[in-house]
Coordinates of C-alpha atoms in Angstrom, one line a residue:
X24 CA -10.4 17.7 -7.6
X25 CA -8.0 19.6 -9.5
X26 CA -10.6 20.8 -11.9
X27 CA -12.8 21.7 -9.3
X28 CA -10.0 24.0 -7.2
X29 CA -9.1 25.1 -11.0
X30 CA -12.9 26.3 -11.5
X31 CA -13.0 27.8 -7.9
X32 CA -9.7 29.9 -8.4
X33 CA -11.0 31.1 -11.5
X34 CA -13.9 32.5 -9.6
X35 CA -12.1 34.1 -6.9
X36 CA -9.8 35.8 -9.6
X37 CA -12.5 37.8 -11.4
X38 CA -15.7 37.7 -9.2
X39 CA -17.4 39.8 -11.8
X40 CA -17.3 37.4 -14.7
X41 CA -19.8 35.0 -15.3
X42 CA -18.2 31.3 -14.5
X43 CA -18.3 28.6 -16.7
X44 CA -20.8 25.7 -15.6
X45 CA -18.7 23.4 -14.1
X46 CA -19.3 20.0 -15.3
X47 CA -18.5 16.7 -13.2
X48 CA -19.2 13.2 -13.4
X49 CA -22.8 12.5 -14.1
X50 CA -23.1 9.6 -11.2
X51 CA -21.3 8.8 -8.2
X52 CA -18.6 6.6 -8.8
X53 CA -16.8 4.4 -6.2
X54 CA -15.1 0.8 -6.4
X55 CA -17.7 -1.5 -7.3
X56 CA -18.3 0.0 -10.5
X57 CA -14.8 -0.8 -11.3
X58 CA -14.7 -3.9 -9.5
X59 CA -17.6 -5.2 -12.0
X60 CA -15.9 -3.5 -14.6
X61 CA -12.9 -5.5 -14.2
X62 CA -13.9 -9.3 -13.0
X63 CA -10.4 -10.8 -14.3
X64 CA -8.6 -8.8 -11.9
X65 CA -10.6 -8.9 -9.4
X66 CA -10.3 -12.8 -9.6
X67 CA -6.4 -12.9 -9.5
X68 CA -6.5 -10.4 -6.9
X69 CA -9.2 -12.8 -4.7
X70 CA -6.9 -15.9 -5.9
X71 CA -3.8 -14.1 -4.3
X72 CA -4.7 -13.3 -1.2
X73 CA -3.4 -16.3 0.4
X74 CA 0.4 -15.5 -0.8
X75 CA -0.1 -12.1 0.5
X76 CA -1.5 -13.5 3.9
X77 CA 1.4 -15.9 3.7
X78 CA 3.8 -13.2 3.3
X79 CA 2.2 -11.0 6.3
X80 CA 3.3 -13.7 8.1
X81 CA 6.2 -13.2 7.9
X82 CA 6.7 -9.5 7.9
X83 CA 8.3 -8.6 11.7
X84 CA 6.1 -6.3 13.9
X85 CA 6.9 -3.4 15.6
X86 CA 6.0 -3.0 19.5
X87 CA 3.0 -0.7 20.1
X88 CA 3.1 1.9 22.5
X89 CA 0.7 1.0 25.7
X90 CA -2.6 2.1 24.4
X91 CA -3.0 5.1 26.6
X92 CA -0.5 6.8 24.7
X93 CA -2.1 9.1 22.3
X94 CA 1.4 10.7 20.9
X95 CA 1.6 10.7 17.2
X96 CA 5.2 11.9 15.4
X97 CA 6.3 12.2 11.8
X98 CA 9.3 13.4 10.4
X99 CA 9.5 15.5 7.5
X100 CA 12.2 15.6 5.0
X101 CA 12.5 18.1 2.3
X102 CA 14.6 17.3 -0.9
X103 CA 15.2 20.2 -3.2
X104 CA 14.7 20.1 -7.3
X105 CA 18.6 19.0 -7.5
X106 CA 18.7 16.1 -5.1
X107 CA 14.8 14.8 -6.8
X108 CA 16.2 15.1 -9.8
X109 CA 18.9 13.3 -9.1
X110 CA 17.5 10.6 -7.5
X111 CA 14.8 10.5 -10.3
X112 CA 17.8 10.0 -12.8
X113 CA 19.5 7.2 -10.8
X114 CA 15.8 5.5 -10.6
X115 CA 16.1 5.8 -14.6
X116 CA 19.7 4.4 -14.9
X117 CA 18.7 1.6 -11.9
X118 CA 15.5 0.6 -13.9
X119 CA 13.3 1.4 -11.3
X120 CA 10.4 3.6 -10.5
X121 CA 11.0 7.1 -8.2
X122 CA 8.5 5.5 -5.9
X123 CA 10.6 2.3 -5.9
X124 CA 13.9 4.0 -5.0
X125 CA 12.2 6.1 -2.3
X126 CA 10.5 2.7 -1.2
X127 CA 14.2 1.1 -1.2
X128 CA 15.4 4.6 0.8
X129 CA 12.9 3.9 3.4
X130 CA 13.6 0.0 4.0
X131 CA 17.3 0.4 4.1
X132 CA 16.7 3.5 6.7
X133 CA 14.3 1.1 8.7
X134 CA 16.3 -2.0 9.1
X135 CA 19.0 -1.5 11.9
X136 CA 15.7 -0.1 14.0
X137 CA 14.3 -3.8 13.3
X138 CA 17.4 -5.4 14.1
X139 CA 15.6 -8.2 16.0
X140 CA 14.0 -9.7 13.6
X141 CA 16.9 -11.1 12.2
X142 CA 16.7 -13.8 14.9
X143 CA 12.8 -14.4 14.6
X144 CA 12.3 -17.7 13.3
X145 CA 8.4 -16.3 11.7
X146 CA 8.4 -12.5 11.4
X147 CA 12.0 -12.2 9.8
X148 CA 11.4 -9.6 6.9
X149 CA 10.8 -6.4 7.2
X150 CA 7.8 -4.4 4.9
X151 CA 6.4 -1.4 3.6
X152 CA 3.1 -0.2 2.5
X153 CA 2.7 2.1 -0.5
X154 CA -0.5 4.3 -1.5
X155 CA -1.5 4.0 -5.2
X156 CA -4.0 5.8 -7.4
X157 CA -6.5 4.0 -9.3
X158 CA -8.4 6.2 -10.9
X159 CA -6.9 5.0 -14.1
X160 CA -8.4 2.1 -13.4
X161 CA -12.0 3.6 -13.4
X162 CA -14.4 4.2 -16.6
X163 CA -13.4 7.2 -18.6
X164 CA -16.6 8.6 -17.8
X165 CA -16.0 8.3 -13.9
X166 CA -12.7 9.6 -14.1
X167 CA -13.1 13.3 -13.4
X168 CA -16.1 11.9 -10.1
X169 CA -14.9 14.2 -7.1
X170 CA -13.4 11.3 -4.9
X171 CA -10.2 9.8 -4.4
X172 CA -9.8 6.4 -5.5
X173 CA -6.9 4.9 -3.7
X174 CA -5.2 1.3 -3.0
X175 CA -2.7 -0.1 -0.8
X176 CA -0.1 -2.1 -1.9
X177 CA 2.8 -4.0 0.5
X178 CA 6.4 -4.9 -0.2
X179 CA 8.7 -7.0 2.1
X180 CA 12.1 -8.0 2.0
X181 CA 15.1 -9.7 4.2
X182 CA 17.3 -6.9 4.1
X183 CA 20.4 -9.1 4.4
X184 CA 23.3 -6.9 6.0
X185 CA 25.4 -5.3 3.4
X186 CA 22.9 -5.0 0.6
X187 CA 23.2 -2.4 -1.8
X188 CA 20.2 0.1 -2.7
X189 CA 20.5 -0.6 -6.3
X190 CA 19.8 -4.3 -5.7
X191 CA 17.1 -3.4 -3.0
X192 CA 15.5 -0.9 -5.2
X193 CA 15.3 -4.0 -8.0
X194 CA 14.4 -6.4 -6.0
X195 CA 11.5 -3.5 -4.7
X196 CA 10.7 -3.2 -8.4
X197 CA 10.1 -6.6 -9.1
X198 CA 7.5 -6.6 -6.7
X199 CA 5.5 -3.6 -7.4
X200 CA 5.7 -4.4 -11.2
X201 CA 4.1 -8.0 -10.2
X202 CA 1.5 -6.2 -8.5
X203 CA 0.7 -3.3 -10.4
X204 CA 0.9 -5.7 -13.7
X205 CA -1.5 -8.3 -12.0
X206 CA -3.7 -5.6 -10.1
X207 CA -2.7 -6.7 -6.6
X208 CA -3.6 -3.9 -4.8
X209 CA -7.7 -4.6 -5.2
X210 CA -6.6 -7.0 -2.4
X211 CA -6.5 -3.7 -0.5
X212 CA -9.9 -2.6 -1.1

């Protein structure tokens, strides 16, 4: 995509010059090409889908809005360069990914507004999905195909009272390292 914007903006910045043929994957590419590419992960991944079922069970669920409510919210957050450097430092010093700490950020900022599930006997442990980008995944030759190539990975965790981020941002980290290492997130595909 970026070459393609790139090649575009290039274009629109001197219309009178004759563009460079812009040259992009030969085929479509999408998952199954890696899928076949890689059967050993795609095997672990198959062969771990009953511990991630198992811990989805356990993961406590938010009430849903009655169905006739079509509201949708977000909240945005803007960090400057000082305070994501920062935290990109501390990630460093902790061990931990940026994506990790933010990941930590987000459970510990959760939690008191899933306060009941501490006295759920199933669904005591509260998670998070993350998107990832797989295209490193794919054939070099598929690599610059104009698609996204995304997977979903999920993290859970007790979130016992008093826990600092440093160990949640570990324990985070120990998680995503498992299933980045073992190529978890086909599970998501």
């Amino acid at each position: 995509i970026a070459r393609l914007l790139t090649h575009l903006a290039c274009a629109l910045a001197e219309p009178d010059a004759a563009p460079a043929p812009l040259v992009l994957a030969s085929r479509s590419s999408g998952y199954r090409s890696t899928l076949l590419r890689h059967p050993g992960w795609v095997l672990k991944a198959l062969l771990g889908l009953p511990r991630m079922v198992a811990d989805a069970r356990h993961a406590w669920r938010v009430r849903h809005a009655p169905i006739d409510d079509s509201r949708n919210a977000f909240l945005y957050l803007h960090l400057d360069a000082t305070r994501t450097g920062a935290l990109r430092v501390t990630a460093r010093q902790w061990g931990v990914t940026f994506n990790d700490l933010l990941t930590a950020c987000l459970l510990q900022a959760l939690s008191p507004m899933a306060a009941q599930r501490r006295t759920a006997a199933r669904r005591n442990r509260l998670a998070v999905a993350s998107i990832l980008n797989m295209r490193r995944d794919l054939h070099p030759d598929d690599r610059d195909a104009v698609s996204p190539f995304l997977a979903a990975f999920r993290v859970s965790h007790d979130m016992p009272d008093g826990i600092a981020l440093q160990q949640l941002a570990q324990d985070v980290q120990r998680q995503t390292s498992h299933i980045k290492r073992h190529h978890l997130y086909l599970q998501s595909l």
